[in-house]
Amino acid sequence: MADAIQHLIKNLKVIIGQNYTLTDPDKMQPYCKGFRFGSGEAIAVVRPASLLEVWKALQACNEADVIVIMQAANTGLTGGSTPDGKDYDRPIVIINTMRIDQIQLIDEGKQIIALAGSTLFGLEETLAPYGREPHSVIGSSCIGASIVGGICNNSGGALVQRGPAYTELSLFAQVEADGSLTLVNNLGVQLGDTPEEILTNLDKKKYRVSDIEFPEKRASDNEYHERIRDVEADTPSRFNNDGRRLHESAGCAGKLAVFAVRMDTFEIPEKQQVFYVGTNDTEDFYHIRRHMLANFKNLPVSGEYIHRQCYDDSKKYGKDTFVVIDKLGSKYIPKLFGLKRTVDRIAGKFSFLPSKLSDRIMQGLSYLWPNHLPQRMEEYRDKYEHHWIIETCNDGVDEARQYLTELFKEKDGDFFECTPKEGEKAILHRFVAAGAIGRFHGLNSSKLGSMMTIDVAFPRNEKDWFETLAPEIEEQIAYKYYYGHLFCHVMHQNYIVKKGVDSKALKNKILATFDQRGAEYPAEHNVGHEYAAKDTLKSFYQKIDPTNSFNPGIGKTSKLKHWAEISGADNCGCCGDQKK
C-alpha cells in the first residue's frame, strides 16, 4: 500500500505541480480541519488550476482506489468538506478547487456559469455592472463561501423570494457502480464530446452563443415564492432532506465531483427599504409573518430575527468582523480568516501560547474601536427583547410601511424606517452572529461545556416559533442564542451547556422536541458529519455514488467502500453513529 500511495502522490505532482500538491501535515492542516467542526487525515491535498487538472487528478485517484473529498472554501458549519476521524477504509485525497474561480455570463448576466472555486462575493462584483445580484447576497458570502458549495449543500440563503440554492444544470464527474469514472455534461452548453474537450472548452470559454441551450430545467428554485406563502401548511418551507430539491449536483454534499453549475441571477430592486421592528411579545411577530406572506402583493426581500442575548454578544464578539466588512468590504474576510488560521497553526507549535490566540488578539483590538451600532438600534435593544429586520423593495415598501404603522397603533411594540446606513448595519450585525457566538465560546471554554449549533426548519403553520424548553433541559444550559430567517421559519438555535453536561445526550433530547413539532433539521447547513442523514438523503447519496468513493461518512453513513457496514457494528438509534 505504501508503494501505491507514493506512486499516486508522484502522479499528482506531475498533474498538479510540486507546489500545489501538499503532503506536509502542517501545510495540509487548514484543509483537513473544518471551519467550525470536524477534522481528519489525508495523504495529500491538491490545488488544481484548471478543470482538466481536476479531471486528471480524479482519474489518478480512482485508479489508485482512494477516497476523494472535493473542497472549495471550507466554510461549512457541520464539517462536510473535510475528513472526520480515522475510521476510513481507504486513504483520502482532498481536491481543493479555489484556484478555479472563473465566472462566465450568459444572456447579459441573466444566468451565470460558476466554475468550481468561484465565490459569492466574486459573483456580486461580476454582476454589479449589469444591475443584477446572486441568489445569496450576504451571510456565507462574508466568509468567502463558494457558489458550487452552496448548490451542493442546498444552502438556504436569507432571501424570501428565492429559496435554497438550487440548479438542475451542472457539469460533474461520478464513479459508476462498476468503478468507472464518467463525466456528465448537463450544463446546457455544447462543449464537445470527450472529457478533455468539454473541460478545456469550458475553462477557456471556447463556445459560441449558439452552443448555449435553454432546456426546460430549473436554474433556481423558482417555485419557492409560492411555497412560502402557504402559511397553513404543516411542513417546513425548506430543509436539507427535501426530496423536491435533491437533483444531481444540488444537495449532493460532495458525493459528486462538481466542475461547474449554471444559475439564475436576479434584478437589483430600484427601491429598497429596511424596517427595524421590536417587540416583547413573540405573538406579534407570528401575526406579522402570516399577514405579510399571505396577504401582501409584494413579498418582502428578507426578514432576519435576532434575540436580545444574541444581539449583545454579536455586538461584543463580532465587532472586528463587522468593522472589517463595513469599512473594507466582504472581499477582505477570506484574507482575514486565512491570516487567522495561519496564526493559530503557528501558535499551536508553542505550548506557552494560549489557545485561540488569533481570537484573543482580534478580540482585544476590537475593544479599541468605538460602538459600531446605530443609536436607534441600541435604544430598541433596551426596550425590546425580540428584534426583526425586515427588508422590502419597490411597491412592497409602501405596503409594509402602511401595515406596520396601523399595526403598532394597537401593539406595544414599534418600528422605525432605517436610513440606508442603518439598514446595512442592522443586517450586518445579524450576520456576524454565528461567528461571534463561536468566539465567545472559544474564549470562555475553560469555564463552559460544549456548544451545540442547530439550524431547524419549523412547519409553516407553527405558531410557537420561539422556543420554550422543559425545565430539565433548561437547567443544563448556560447560554442560549436565537436568530434566523423568520419568514422562512428557519431558526438558528445555539446552546452552550454548563460544564460537565453530556451535550450529545442533551442535543438528542432537544432534537426529539423538534420531531414532535414536525420540524426538519438541518434546515440549510446540511448534515456534514454532525447530523444523521435521513432516509431520503441517504438514498440519494447511495444512488449518485454507489461505490461510496466521494466524501464517505457524510450524514453519519458508512465510510466503507460500496457502503459496507463495520463488521459486528450496530447503529445507535438516536443519531446513527456506528459503534464497534
Coordinates of C-alpha atoms in Angstrom, one line a residue:
M1 CA 0.0 0.0 0.0
A2 CA 2.8 2.4 0.8
D3 CA 4.3 2.0 -2.7
A4 CA 0.9 2.6 -4.3
I5 CA 0.4 5.8 -2.2
Q6 CA 3.8 7.1 -3.2
H7 CA 3.1 6.3 -6.9
L8 CA -0.2 8.2 -6.6
I9 CA 1.4 11.2 -5.0
K10 CA 4.1 11.2 -7.7
N11 CA 1.4 11.2 -10.3
L12 CA -0.5 14.0 -8.6
K13 CA 2.7 16.2 -8.5
V14 CA 3.1 15.7 -12.3
I15 CA -0.6 16.6 -12.9
I16 CA -1.0 19.5 -10.4
G17 CA 2.6 20.6 -9.9
Q18 CA 5.0 20.2 -7.0
N19 CA 4.0 23.5 -5.3
Y20 CA 0.3 22.7 -5.3
T21 CA 0.5 19.1 -4.1
L22 CA 0.7 19.2 -0.3
T23 CA 1.8 16.3 1.8
D24 CA 3.3 18.0 4.8
P25 CA 0.7 17.6 7.7
D26 CA 1.4 21.1 8.9
K27 CA 0.6 22.6 5.4
M28 CA -2.4 20.3 5.0
Q29 CA -4.0 21.2 8.3
P30 CA -6.1 24.1 7.1
Y31 CA -7.7 21.8 4.5
C32 CA -8.1 18.8 6.9
K33 CA -9.8 20.7 9.7
G34 CA -13.3 22.1 9.3
F35 CA -14.2 25.8 9.7
R36 CA -16.0 25.0 12.9
F37 CA -16.4 21.3 13.2
G38 CA -14.6 18.1 12.3
S39 CA -11.0 17.1 11.3
G40 CA -9.2 14.1 10.0
E41 CA -6.2 13.0 8.0
A42 CA -5.4 12.9 4.2
I43 CA -2.4 11.6 2.3
A44 CA -2.4 14.7 0.1
V45 CA -4.1 18.0 -0.7
V46 CA -4.0 19.1 -4.3
R47 CA -4.9 22.5 -5.6
P48 CA -5.5 22.3 -9.3
A49 CA -5.5 25.4 -11.6
S50 CA -7.9 24.1 -14.2
L51 CA -10.9 21.8 -14.7
L52 CA -8.8 19.4 -16.8
E53 CA -6.3 19.1 -13.9
V54 CA -9.2 18.2 -11.6
W55 CA -10.3 15.5 -14.1
K56 CA -6.8 14.1 -14.4
A57 CA -6.4 14.1 -10.6
L58 CA -9.8 12.2 -10.2
Q59 CA -8.6 9.6 -12.8
A60 CA -5.4 9.0 -10.8
C61 CA -7.3 8.8 -7.5
N62 CA -9.9 6.4 -9.0
E63 CA -7.2 4.2 -10.4
A64 CA -5.5 4.1 -7.0
D65 CA -8.8 3.3 -5.3
V66 CA -8.6 6.2 -2.8
I67 CA -11.3 8.4 -1.3
V68 CA -11.7 11.8 -2.8
I69 CA -13.1 14.8 -0.9
M70 CA -13.9 17.7 -3.1
Q71 CA -13.4 21.0 -1.2
A72 CA -13.9 24.7 -2.0
A73 CA -13.7 27.4 0.6
N74 CA -14.1 25.0 3.6
T75 CA -16.5 27.4 5.3
G76 CA -19.2 24.8 6.2
L77 CA -20.5 24.7 9.7
T78 CA -21.1 21.0 10.0
G79 CA -17.7 19.6 8.8
G80 CA -18.9 18.4 5.5
S81 CA -15.9 19.3 3.4
T82 CA -13.1 17.7 5.4
P83 CA -12.2 14.2 6.7
D84 CA -13.7 13.3 10.0
G85 CA -11.9 10.8 12.3
K86 CA -9.6 7.9 11.3
D87 CA -12.0 5.1 10.6
Y88 CA -11.9 5.2 6.8
D89 CA -11.0 2.0 4.9
R90 CA -9.0 3.8 2.2
P91 CA -6.6 6.7 2.1
I92 CA -8.0 10.2 1.4
V93 CA -7.0 12.9 -1.1
I94 CA -8.6 16.3 -0.8
I95 CA -9.0 18.3 -4.1
N96 CA -9.3 22.0 -3.2
T97 CA -10.8 24.0 -6.2
M98 CA -10.3 27.6 -5.0
R99 CA -7.8 28.4 -7.7
I100 CA -10.5 27.8 -10.3
D101 CA -12.7 30.8 -9.7
Q102 CA -13.9 31.9 -13.2
I103 CA -17.5 33.1 -13.6
Q104 CA -19.0 33.2 -17.1
L105 CA -22.0 35.3 -18.0
I106 CA -25.0 34.1 -20.1
D107 CA -27.6 36.4 -21.7
E108 CA -26.2 39.7 -20.4
G109 CA -25.9 38.3 -16.9
K110 CA -29.4 36.8 -16.5
Q111 CA -27.6 33.5 -15.9
I112 CA -24.1 32.6 -15.0
I113 CA -21.8 29.5 -15.2
A114 CA -19.8 29.3 -12.0
L115 CA -16.7 27.2 -12.0
A116 CA -15.7 25.0 -9.0
G117 CA -13.9 27.6 -6.9
S118 CA -15.9 30.8 -7.7
T119 CA -17.3 32.7 -4.7
L120 CA -20.4 34.6 -3.9
F121 CA -18.6 37.9 -3.3
G122 CA -16.8 37.4 -6.6
L123 CA -20.2 36.9 -8.3
E124 CA -21.6 40.1 -6.6
E125 CA -18.8 42.1 -8.1
T126 CA -19.2 40.5 -11.6
L127 CA -22.9 41.1 -11.7
A128 CA -23.0 44.7 -10.3
P129 CA -22.4 46.4 -13.7
Y130 CA -25.4 44.5 -15.1
G131 CA -27.7 45.6 -12.3
R132 CA -28.1 42.1 -11.1
E133 CA -27.3 40.1 -8.0
P134 CA -26.7 36.4 -7.0
H135 CA -29.1 34.1 -5.2
S136 CA -27.4 35.0 -1.9
V137 CA -26.0 38.5 -1.2
I138 CA -24.7 38.3 2.3
G139 CA -24.2 35.8 5.1
S140 CA -22.0 33.0 4.0
S141 CA -20.6 35.3 1.3
C142 CA -19.0 37.2 4.1
I143 CA -16.5 34.4 4.7
G144 CA -15.9 33.6 1.1
A145 CA -18.3 30.7 0.6
S146 CA -18.2 29.1 -2.9
I147 CA -21.1 29.1 -5.3
V148 CA -20.8 25.4 -6.1
G149 CA -20.6 24.6 -2.3
G150 CA -23.9 26.4 -1.9
I151 CA -25.5 24.3 -4.6
C152 CA -24.0 21.0 -3.2
N153 CA -25.5 21.7 0.2
N154 CA -28.8 23.3 -0.8
S155 CA -27.7 26.3 1.3
G156 CA -30.6 28.3 2.4
G157 CA -29.9 32.0 1.8
A158 CA -31.8 34.8 3.5
L159 CA -33.9 36.0 0.6
V160 CA -37.6 35.2 0.9
Q161 CA -38.4 35.1 -2.8
R162 CA -35.6 32.8 -3.8
G163 CA -35.4 29.7 -1.6
P164 CA -32.5 27.4 -1.2
A165 CA -29.6 27.4 -3.7
Y166 CA -30.6 25.1 -6.5
T167 CA -30.0 24.2 -10.1
E168 CA -30.6 21.3 -12.5
L169 CA -27.9 22.5 -14.8
S170 CA -24.4 21.3 -13.9
L171 CA -21.2 19.6 -15.1
F172 CA -19.9 16.8 -12.8
A173 CA -18.0 13.5 -12.6
Q174 CA -19.2 10.4 -10.8
V175 CA -18.0 6.9 -10.1
E176 CA -20.4 4.4 -11.5
A177 CA -21.3 1.1 -9.8
D178 CA -18.7 -0.8 -11.9
G179 CA -16.0 1.7 -10.6
S180 CA -15.6 3.6 -13.8
L181 CA -15.2 7.4 -13.7
T182 CA -17.5 9.3 -16.0
L183 CA -18.1 12.9 -16.9
V184 CA -21.7 14.2 -17.2
N185 CA -22.4 17.4 -19.0
N186 CA -25.9 18.6 -18.0
L187 CA -24.8 22.3 -18.2
G188 CA -26.9 23.0 -21.2
V189 CA -23.9 24.1 -23.3
Q190 CA -22.4 22.2 -26.2
L191 CA -18.7 21.8 -25.3
G192 CA -17.5 18.8 -27.2
D193 CA -17.6 15.0 -26.9
T194 CA -14.7 13.9 -24.7
P195 CA -13.9 15.0 -21.2
E196 CA -10.8 16.7 -22.3
E197 CA -12.7 18.7 -24.9
I198 CA -15.6 19.6 -22.6
L199 CA -13.4 20.7 -19.7
T200 CA -10.8 22.6 -21.8
N201 CA -13.5 24.4 -23.8
L202 CA -15.3 25.5 -20.7
D203 CA -12.1 26.5 -18.9
K204 CA -11.2 28.7 -21.9
K205 CA -14.8 29.7 -22.7
K206 CA -14.4 28.3 -26.2
Y207 CA -18.1 28.1 -27.1
R208 CA -20.5 30.3 -29.1
V209 CA -23.8 31.8 -28.2
S210 CA -25.4 29.2 -30.5
D211 CA -23.9 26.4 -28.4
I212 CA -25.9 27.6 -25.3
E213 CA -29.2 25.8 -24.9
F214 CA -32.2 26.7 -22.7
P215 CA -33.7 23.4 -21.7
E216 CA -36.8 23.0 -19.5
K217 CA -34.7 22.7 -16.4
R218 CA -34.5 25.0 -13.3
A219 CA -31.5 27.2 -12.6
S220 CA -33.1 28.3 -9.3
D221 CA -35.9 27.3 -7.0
N222 CA -38.4 29.3 -9.0
E223 CA -41.4 27.9 -7.0
Y224 CA -40.3 28.9 -3.6
H225 CA -42.2 32.2 -3.6
E226 CA -45.4 30.2 -3.9
R227 CA -44.4 27.7 -1.3
I228 CA -43.5 30.2 1.4
R229 CA -46.9 31.9 1.0
D230 CA -48.7 28.8 2.2
V231 CA -48.8 29.7 5.8
E232 CA -51.3 27.0 6.7
A233 CA -49.0 24.1 5.6
D234 CA -47.9 21.7 8.4
T235 CA -44.5 21.2 6.7
P236 CA -41.4 23.4 6.6
S237 CA -40.8 25.6 3.5
R238 CA -37.2 24.5 3.0
F239 CA -34.9 21.9 4.6
N240 CA -31.9 19.8 3.5
N241 CA -33.8 16.5 3.4
D242 CA -36.4 17.8 1.0
G243 CA -36.5 15.3 -1.9
R244 CA -38.0 18.0 -4.2
R245 CA -34.7 19.8 -4.3
L246 CA -32.2 16.8 -4.5
H247 CA -31.1 16.6 -8.1
E248 CA -27.6 15.6 -9.3
S249 CA -25.2 18.3 -8.0
A250 CA -28.0 20.0 -6.0
G251 CA -27.8 18.6 -2.5
C252 CA -25.1 16.1 -3.4
A253 CA -22.9 17.1 -0.4
G254 CA -19.7 16.2 -2.3
K255 CA -20.9 12.8 -3.4
L256 CA -20.2 14.0 -7.0
A257 CA -17.2 16.0 -8.2
V258 CA -18.9 19.2 -9.4
F259 CA -16.9 21.2 -12.0
A260 CA -19.5 23.9 -12.7
V261 CA -23.1 25.0 -12.1
R262 CA -25.4 27.2 -14.1
M263 CA -27.7 29.5 -12.1
D264 CA -30.2 32.3 -12.5
T265 CA -29.4 35.8 -11.3
F266 CA -31.8 38.5 -10.2
E267 CA -32.5 42.2 -10.8
I268 CA -31.4 44.6 -8.2
P269 CA -34.5 46.4 -7.0
E270 CA -34.9 50.0 -7.9
K271 CA -36.2 50.9 -4.4
Q272 CA -35.3 49.3 -1.1
Q273 CA -36.2 49.9 2.5
V274 CA -35.3 48.2 5.7
F275 CA -37.7 48.4 8.7
Y276 CA -36.4 47.6 12.2
V277 CA -39.2 46.1 14.3
G278 CA -39.1 45.4 18.1
T279 CA -41.5 43.7 20.5
N280 CA -41.6 41.9 23.8
D281 CA -44.4 39.6 22.6
T282 CA -43.5 36.8 20.2
E283 CA -47.1 36.6 19.1
D284 CA -46.7 40.0 17.4
F285 CA -44.1 38.5 15.0
Y286 CA -46.3 35.5 14.4
H287 CA -49.1 37.7 13.1
I288 CA -46.8 40.0 11.1
R289 CA -45.2 37.0 9.4
R290 CA -48.6 35.4 8.5
H291 CA -50.1 38.6 7.2
M292 CA -47.2 39.7 5.1
L293 CA -46.7 36.3 3.5
A294 CA -50.4 35.5 2.9
N295 CA -51.7 39.0 2.0
F296 CA -49.0 41.3 0.7
K297 CA -49.0 41.6 -3.1
N298 CA -45.2 42.0 -2.9
L299 CA -43.2 39.5 -0.8
P300 CA -40.5 41.1 1.5
V301 CA -36.9 40.6 0.4
S302 CA -35.7 39.2 3.7
G303 CA -36.6 39.1 7.4
E304 CA -33.9 38.5 9.9
Y305 CA -34.7 37.8 13.5
I306 CA -32.3 38.3 16.4
H307 CA -32.9 37.8 20.1
R308 CA -31.5 40.3 22.7
Q309 CA -28.9 37.9 24.1
C310 CA -27.7 37.2 20.6
Y311 CA -27.7 41.0 19.9
D312 CA -25.5 41.7 22.9
D313 CA -22.8 39.0 22.2
S314 CA -22.8 39.8 18.5
K315 CA -22.1 43.4 19.4
K316 CA -19.2 42.4 21.7
Y317 CA -17.6 39.4 20.0
G318 CA -18.5 40.2 16.4
K319 CA -17.3 43.7 16.3
D320 CA -14.0 43.1 14.5
T321 CA -15.7 41.1 11.7
F322 CA -18.4 43.8 11.4
V323 CA -15.9 46.6 11.2
V324 CA -13.8 44.9 8.5
I325 CA -16.8 44.2 6.3
D326 CA -18.3 47.7 6.9
K327 CA -15.1 49.6 6.2
L328 CA -13.3 47.4 3.7
G329 CA -15.9 45.1 2.2
S330 CA -16.6 41.4 2.4
K331 CA -13.8 40.6 -0.1
Y332 CA -11.3 41.1 2.8
I333 CA -12.9 38.5 5.0
P334 CA -11.3 35.4 3.4
K335 CA -7.9 37.0 3.8
L336 CA -8.7 37.7 7.5
F337 CA -9.7 34.1 8.1
G338 CA -6.6 32.9 6.2
L339 CA -4.4 35.0 8.5
K340 CA -6.3 33.8 11.5
R341 CA -5.7 30.1 10.6
T342 CA -2.0 30.8 10.0
V343 CA -1.6 32.5 13.4
D344 CA -3.4 29.6 15.2
R345 CA -1.4 27.0 13.3
I346 CA 1.9 28.6 14.2
A347 CA 0.8 29.3 17.8
G348 CA -0.2 25.7 18.2
K349 CA 3.5 24.7 18.0
F350 CA 4.3 26.7 21.2
S351 CA 2.9 25.3 24.4
F352 CA 3.4 28.6 26.3
L353 CA 1.0 30.4 23.9
P354 CA -2.7 30.4 24.8
S355 CA -5.3 28.6 22.7
K356 CA -7.3 30.6 20.2
L357 CA -4.5 33.1 20.0
S358 CA -5.9 34.9 16.9
D359 CA -9.3 35.3 18.5
R360 CA -7.8 36.7 21.6
I361 CA -5.7 39.2 19.6
M362 CA -8.7 40.2 17.4
Q363 CA -11.0 40.5 20.4
G364 CA -8.5 42.7 22.3
L365 CA -8.2 45.0 19.3
S366 CA -11.9 45.3 18.9
Y367 CA -12.2 47.0 22.3
L368 CA -10.2 49.9 20.9
W369 CA -13.0 50.6 18.3
P370 CA -15.9 52.8 19.4
N371 CA -19.5 51.5 19.4
H372 CA -20.3 50.5 15.8
L373 CA -24.1 50.2 16.1
P374 CA -26.6 52.9 15.3
Q375 CA -28.2 54.7 18.2
R376 CA -31.8 53.8 17.3
M377 CA -30.9 50.1 17.3
E378 CA -29.3 50.5 20.7
E379 CA -32.5 52.1 22.0
Y380 CA -34.6 49.2 20.7
R381 CA -32.2 46.8 22.3
D382 CA -33.0 48.3 25.7
K383 CA -36.8 48.4 25.1
Y384 CA -37.4 45.1 23.3
E385 CA -36.3 41.5 23.7
H386 CA -37.1 40.5 20.1
H387 CA -35.8 42.2 17.0
W388 CA -36.8 41.7 13.4
I389 CA -35.0 43.3 10.4
I390 CA -37.5 43.4 7.5
E391 CA -36.2 44.4 4.1
T392 CA -38.7 45.3 1.4
C393 CA -38.4 46.6 -2.2
N394 CA -40.3 48.5 -4.9
D395 CA -44.1 48.6 -4.3
G396 CA -43.6 46.4 -1.2
V397 CA -42.0 49.4 0.7
D398 CA -45.3 51.4 0.9
E399 CA -47.2 48.2 1.6
A400 CA -45.1 47.4 4.6
R401 CA -45.0 51.0 5.9
Q402 CA -48.8 51.3 5.9
Y403 CA -49.3 47.9 7.5
L404 CA -46.7 48.4 10.3
T405 CA -48.0 51.9 11.0
E406 CA -51.5 50.7 11.6
L407 CA -50.5 47.6 13.5
F408 CA -48.4 49.3 16.1
K409 CA -51.2 51.8 16.9
E410 CA -52.6 48.9 18.9
K411 CA -49.5 46.8 19.8
D412 CA -46.9 47.5 22.4
G413 CA -44.0 47.0 20.0
D414 CA -42.8 49.5 17.5
F415 CA -40.7 50.0 14.3
F416 CA -38.6 52.6 12.6
E417 CA -37.5 53.0 9.0
C418 CA -33.8 52.7 8.7
T419 CA -31.6 55.1 6.8
P420 CA -29.5 53.2 4.1
K421 CA -26.6 53.1 6.5
E422 CA -28.7 51.9 9.4
G423 CA -30.2 49.2 7.3
E424 CA -26.8 47.9 6.2
K425 CA -25.5 47.9 9.8
A426 CA -28.6 46.1 11.1
I427 CA -28.4 43.3 8.5
L428 CA -24.6 43.0 9.0
H429 CA -25.0 42.9 12.8
R430 CA -27.3 39.9 12.4
F431 CA -25.0 38.1 10.0
V432 CA -21.9 38.2 12.3
A433 CA -23.9 36.4 15.0
A434 CA -22.7 32.9 14.3
G435 CA -19.0 33.8 14.4
A436 CA -19.5 36.0 17.4
I437 CA -21.1 33.2 19.4
G438 CA -18.2 30.8 18.4
R439 CA -15.7 33.5 19.5
F440 CA -17.5 33.9 22.9
H441 CA -17.4 30.1 23.5
G442 CA -13.8 29.7 22.4
L443 CA -12.6 32.4 24.7
N444 CA -14.6 31.1 27.7
S445 CA -14.3 27.3 27.0
S446 CA -12.4 26.6 30.2
K447 CA -15.5 27.7 32.2
L448 CA -18.2 26.2 30.0
G449 CA -19.2 23.0 28.4
S450 CA -19.5 22.4 24.7
M451 CA -21.5 24.4 22.2
M452 CA -24.4 22.9 20.1
T453 CA -25.5 24.6 16.9
I454 CA -28.8 23.6 15.4
D455 CA -30.5 25.0 12.3
V456 CA -34.1 23.9 12.3
A457 CA -37.0 24.5 9.9
F458 CA -40.4 24.7 11.6
P459 CA -43.7 24.0 9.9
R460 CA -45.1 27.0 8.0
N461 CA -48.2 27.0 10.3
E462 CA -46.2 26.8 13.6
K463 CA -47.4 29.5 16.0
D464 CA -45.0 28.9 18.9
W465 CA -41.8 29.7 16.8
F466 CA -39.9 30.9 19.8
E467 CA -38.7 28.0 21.9
T468 CA -39.7 27.2 25.4
L469 CA -37.6 24.4 26.9
A470 CA -38.6 21.9 29.5
P471 CA -37.1 22.7 33.0
E472 CA -34.9 19.6 33.0
I473 CA -33.3 20.7 29.7
E474 CA -33.2 24.4 30.6
E475 CA -31.2 23.8 33.8
Q476 CA -28.3 22.2 31.8
I477 CA -27.8 25.2 29.5
A478 CA -25.6 28.1 30.4
Y479 CA -26.4 30.3 27.4
K480 CA -29.0 30.2 24.6
Y481 CA -28.8 32.2 21.3
Y482 CA -31.7 32.5 18.9
Y483 CA -31.5 34.1 15.4
G484 CA -32.7 33.2 12.0
H485 CA -34.8 33.7 8.8
L486 CA -38.2 34.2 10.4
F487 CA -40.3 34.4 7.2
C488 CA -38.9 31.0 6.1
H489 CA -39.4 29.7 9.7
V490 CA -35.7 28.7 9.7
M491 CA -34.1 29.3 13.1
H492 CA -30.5 29.0 14.2
Q493 CA -30.5 27.9 17.8
N494 CA -27.2 27.8 19.6
Y495 CA -26.8 26.3 23.1
I496 CA -23.7 26.5 25.3
V497 CA -24.1 23.9 28.0
K498 CA -22.8 24.0 31.6
K499 CA -19.5 22.4 32.3
G500 CA -19.9 18.6 32.9
V501 CA -23.1 18.3 30.9
D502 CA -23.4 15.5 28.3
S503 CA -24.0 17.7 25.3
K504 CA -24.7 14.8 22.9
A505 CA -27.5 13.3 25.1
L506 CA -28.9 16.8 25.7
K507 CA -28.9 17.6 21.9
N508 CA -30.8 14.4 21.2
K509 CA -33.5 15.5 23.7
I510 CA -33.8 18.9 22.0
L511 CA -33.9 17.2 18.6
A512 CA -36.7 15.0 19.9
T513 CA -38.8 18.0 20.7
F514 CA -38.3 19.2 17.1
D515 CA -39.5 15.8 15.9
Q516 CA -42.7 16.1 18.0
R517 CA -43.4 19.5 16.4
G518 CA -43.0 18.3 12.8
A519 CA -39.8 20.3 12.3
E520 CA -36.9 19.3 10.0
Y521 CA -33.2 19.6 10.7
P522 CA -30.7 20.6 9.4
A523 CA -32.5 23.3 7.5
E524 CA -29.7 24.8 5.4
H525 CA -26.2 23.9 6.6
N526 CA -26.6 20.3 5.5
V527 CA -25.8 17.2 7.5
G528 CA -22.0 17.2 7.3
H529 CA -20.5 14.9 9.9
E530 CA -22.7 16.4 12.6
Y531 CA -26.2 15.1 11.7
A532 CA -27.5 11.7 10.6
A533 CA -28.9 11.8 7.0
K534 CA -32.5 10.7 6.9
D535 CA -33.7 8.1 4.5
T536 CA -34.4 10.4 1.6
L537 CA -31.0 12.0 1.8
K538 CA -29.2 8.7 2.4
S539 CA -30.9 7.0 -0.6
F540 CA -29.9 10.0 -2.8
Y541 CA -26.3 9.7 -1.7
Q542 CA -26.2 6.0 -2.5
K543 CA -27.8 6.5 -5.9
I544 CA -25.3 9.1 -7.1
D545 CA -22.2 7.5 -5.5
P546 CA -22.8 3.7 -5.5
T547 CA -19.2 2.8 -4.6
N548 CA -19.0 5.4 -1.8
S549 CA -15.9 6.9 -3.3
F550 CA -16.7 10.6 -2.7
N551 CA -16.9 12.1 0.8
P552 CA -17.9 8.8 2.6
G553 CA -19.3 9.1 6.1
I554 CA -21.3 12.2 5.3
G555 CA -24.5 12.3 7.3
K556 CA -23.1 9.6 9.7
T557 CA -23.4 7.0 6.9
S558 CA -20.9 4.2 6.2
K559 CA -17.3 5.2 5.5
L560 CA -16.6 1.9 3.8
K561 CA -16.4 1.1 0.1
H562 CA -19.7 0.1 -1.5
W563 CA -21.5 1.3 1.6
A564 CA -20.5 -1.7 3.7
E565 CA -21.1 -1.7 7.4
I566 CA -18.4 -2.3 10.0
S567 CA -18.3 -5.9 11.0
G568 CA -20.1 -6.5 14.2
A569 CA -21.3 -3.0 14.4
D570 CA -24.7 -1.9 15.4
N571 CA -26.3 1.5 14.9
C572 CA -27.1 4.0 17.6
G573 CA -30.8 4.6 17.2
C574 CA -30.6 8.2 18.4
C575 CA -28.0 9.6 16.0
G576 CA -26.9 6.9 13.5
D577 CA -23.4 6.6 14.8
Q578 CA -21.7 3.2 14.2
K579 CA -20.3 1.6 17.3
K580 CA -17.8 -1.2 17.4

